[in-house]
Amino acid sequence: ISGMLKPDRGEVSFNGKSLLGLKPYQIRAAGISRTFQNLQLFGNLSAVENVMAGAYLSGRHGFIQALLRLPGVAREEEETRRLSLAIMEELGLGGDAEKPASTLPFGNQRLLEIARALAGNIQNPLPPRN
């Protein structure tokens, strides 16, 4: 489904559109994210920074713009952080936001990977809690 392996038969579609022949980044852009069996976290980054990394491809600014800190980059980063924290809160990870990812218990690290996958579709954030 994620495009990492080519199917040898059958059809794979999402929202009525075929995913066959698309590259993984194109499938990601369509709204499909994945996690891995083995944890793939950035252990030295904080938990919230790991979630924010999942939103990178959804951002409007590229690497060079971020490196040069062009107008709007800081605002986008702040919004990404706010939405990432909201996802973490929804998954019960709000209290772990500033902790290094490598220090979290295994179950919370798995949840953190799920949060990062959800952040990949950050342009459609979670609805506000009532």
Coordinates of C-alpha atoms in Angstrom, one line a residue:
I1 CA 0.0 0.0 0.0
S2 CA 2.8 2.5 0.9
G3 CA 4.7 1.8 -2.3
M4 CA 7.7 0.2 -0.7
L5 CA 7.0 -3.0 -2.5
K6 CA 5.5 -3.5 -6.0
P7 CA 2.4 -5.7 -6.1
D8 CA 2.6 -8.6 -8.7
R9 CA -1.2 -8.6 -9.1
G10 CA -4.4 -7.0 -7.9
E11 CA -5.4 -3.4 -7.4
V12 CA -4.6 -0.9 -4.7
S13 CA -6.7 2.2 -4.5
F14 CA -7.4 5.0 -2.0
N15 CA -10.3 7.4 -2.2
G16 CA -11.2 6.0 -5.6
K17 CA -7.8 6.5 -7.1
S18 CA -5.3 3.8 -8.0
L19 CA -2.0 3.8 -6.1
L20 CA -0.3 1.4 -8.6
G21 CA 2.8 2.8 -10.1
L22 CA 3.0 5.7 -7.7
K23 CA 6.2 6.4 -5.8
P24 CA 6.1 6.3 -1.9
Y25 CA 6.3 10.1 -1.6
Q26 CA 3.3 10.4 -4.0
I27 CA 1.3 7.9 -1.9
R28 CA 2.3 9.8 1.2
A29 CA 1.0 13.0 -0.4
A30 CA -2.3 11.2 -1.1
G31 CA -2.7 10.8 2.7
I32 CA -1.3 7.4 3.5
S33 CA 1.5 7.0 6.1
R34 CA 3.1 4.0 7.6
T35 CA 5.0 2.9 10.7
F36 CA 7.5 0.2 10.9
Q37 CA 7.6 -3.1 12.8
N38 CA 10.9 -2.0 14.3
L39 CA 11.0 1.4 15.9
Q40 CA 12.4 4.1 13.6
L41 CA 12.5 7.1 16.0
F42 CA 15.1 9.9 16.2
G43 CA 16.2 8.9 19.7
N44 CA 18.1 12.2 20.5
L45 CA 15.2 14.4 19.5
S46 CA 12.4 15.2 21.8
A47 CA 9.1 13.3 21.4
V48 CA 7.4 16.4 19.9
E49 CA 10.3 17.0 17.5
N50 CA 9.8 13.4 16.2
V51 CA 6.1 14.1 15.6
M52 CA 7.0 17.4 13.8
A53 CA 9.4 15.5 11.6
G54 CA 6.4 13.5 10.3
A55 CA 4.8 16.8 9.1
Y56 CA 7.9 17.8 7.1
L57 CA 6.5 16.8 3.7
S58 CA 3.2 18.6 4.4
G59 CA 4.9 21.9 5.0
R60 CA 4.8 24.8 2.6
H61 CA 8.5 25.7 3.1
G62 CA 11.4 23.6 1.9
F63 CA 14.8 22.8 3.5
I64 CA 16.6 25.9 2.0
Q65 CA 13.9 28.3 3.1
A66 CA 14.0 26.8 6.6
L67 CA 17.8 26.9 6.7
L68 CA 17.7 30.6 5.7
R69 CA 14.8 31.3 8.1
L70 CA 12.8 33.1 5.4
P71 CA 9.5 34.8 6.3
G72 CA 6.8 32.5 7.4
V73 CA 9.1 29.6 8.3
A74 CA 9.0 30.3 12.1
R75 CA 5.2 30.8 11.9
E76 CA 4.8 27.4 10.1
E77 CA 7.1 25.7 12.6
E78 CA 5.1 27.1 15.5
E79 CA 1.8 25.9 13.9
T80 CA 3.3 22.5 13.2
R81 CA 4.4 22.2 16.8
R82 CA 1.0 23.2 18.1
L83 CA -0.7 20.6 15.9
S84 CA 1.9 18.0 16.8
L85 CA 1.2 18.6 20.5
A86 CA -2.5 18.3 19.9
I87 CA -2.0 14.9 18.2
M88 CA 0.3 13.8 21.1
E89 CA -2.3 14.9 23.7
E90 CA -5.0 13.0 21.9
L91 CA -2.9 9.8 22.1
G92 CA -2.1 10.4 25.8
L93 CA 1.5 11.5 25.1
G94 CA 1.2 15.1 26.1
G95 CA 3.3 14.7 29.2
D96 CA 6.1 13.2 27.2
A97 CA 6.5 16.0 24.6
E98 CA 9.8 17.4 25.8
K99 CA 11.4 14.0 26.8
P100 CA 14.0 12.5 24.5
A101 CA 12.2 9.8 22.4
S102 CA 14.7 7.2 23.4
T103 CA 13.8 7.5 27.1
L104 CA 10.1 6.7 26.6
P105 CA 8.7 3.2 27.4
F106 CA 8.3 0.9 24.4
G107 CA 4.6 1.3 24.3
N108 CA 4.8 5.1 24.2
Q109 CA 7.5 4.9 21.5
R110 CA 5.0 2.9 19.4
L111 CA 2.4 5.5 20.0
L112 CA 4.9 8.2 19.1
E113 CA 5.4 6.5 15.7
I114 CA 1.7 6.6 15.2
A115 CA 1.6 10.3 16.2
R116 CA 4.3 10.9 13.6
A117 CA 2.4 9.1 10.9
L118 CA -0.7 11.1 11.8
A119 CA 1.3 14.3 11.6
G120 CA 2.1 13.5 8.0
N121 CA -1.4 14.6 7.2
I122 CA -1.2 17.7 9.3
Q123 CA -3.0 19.9 6.8
N124 CA -6.1 18.0 8.1
P125 CA -5.5 18.3 11.9
L126 CA -7.6 16.7 14.6
P127 CA -10.8 18.4 15.4
P128 CA -10.9 20.4 18.6
R129 CA -11.9 18.5 21.7
N130 CA -15.2 19.4 23.2

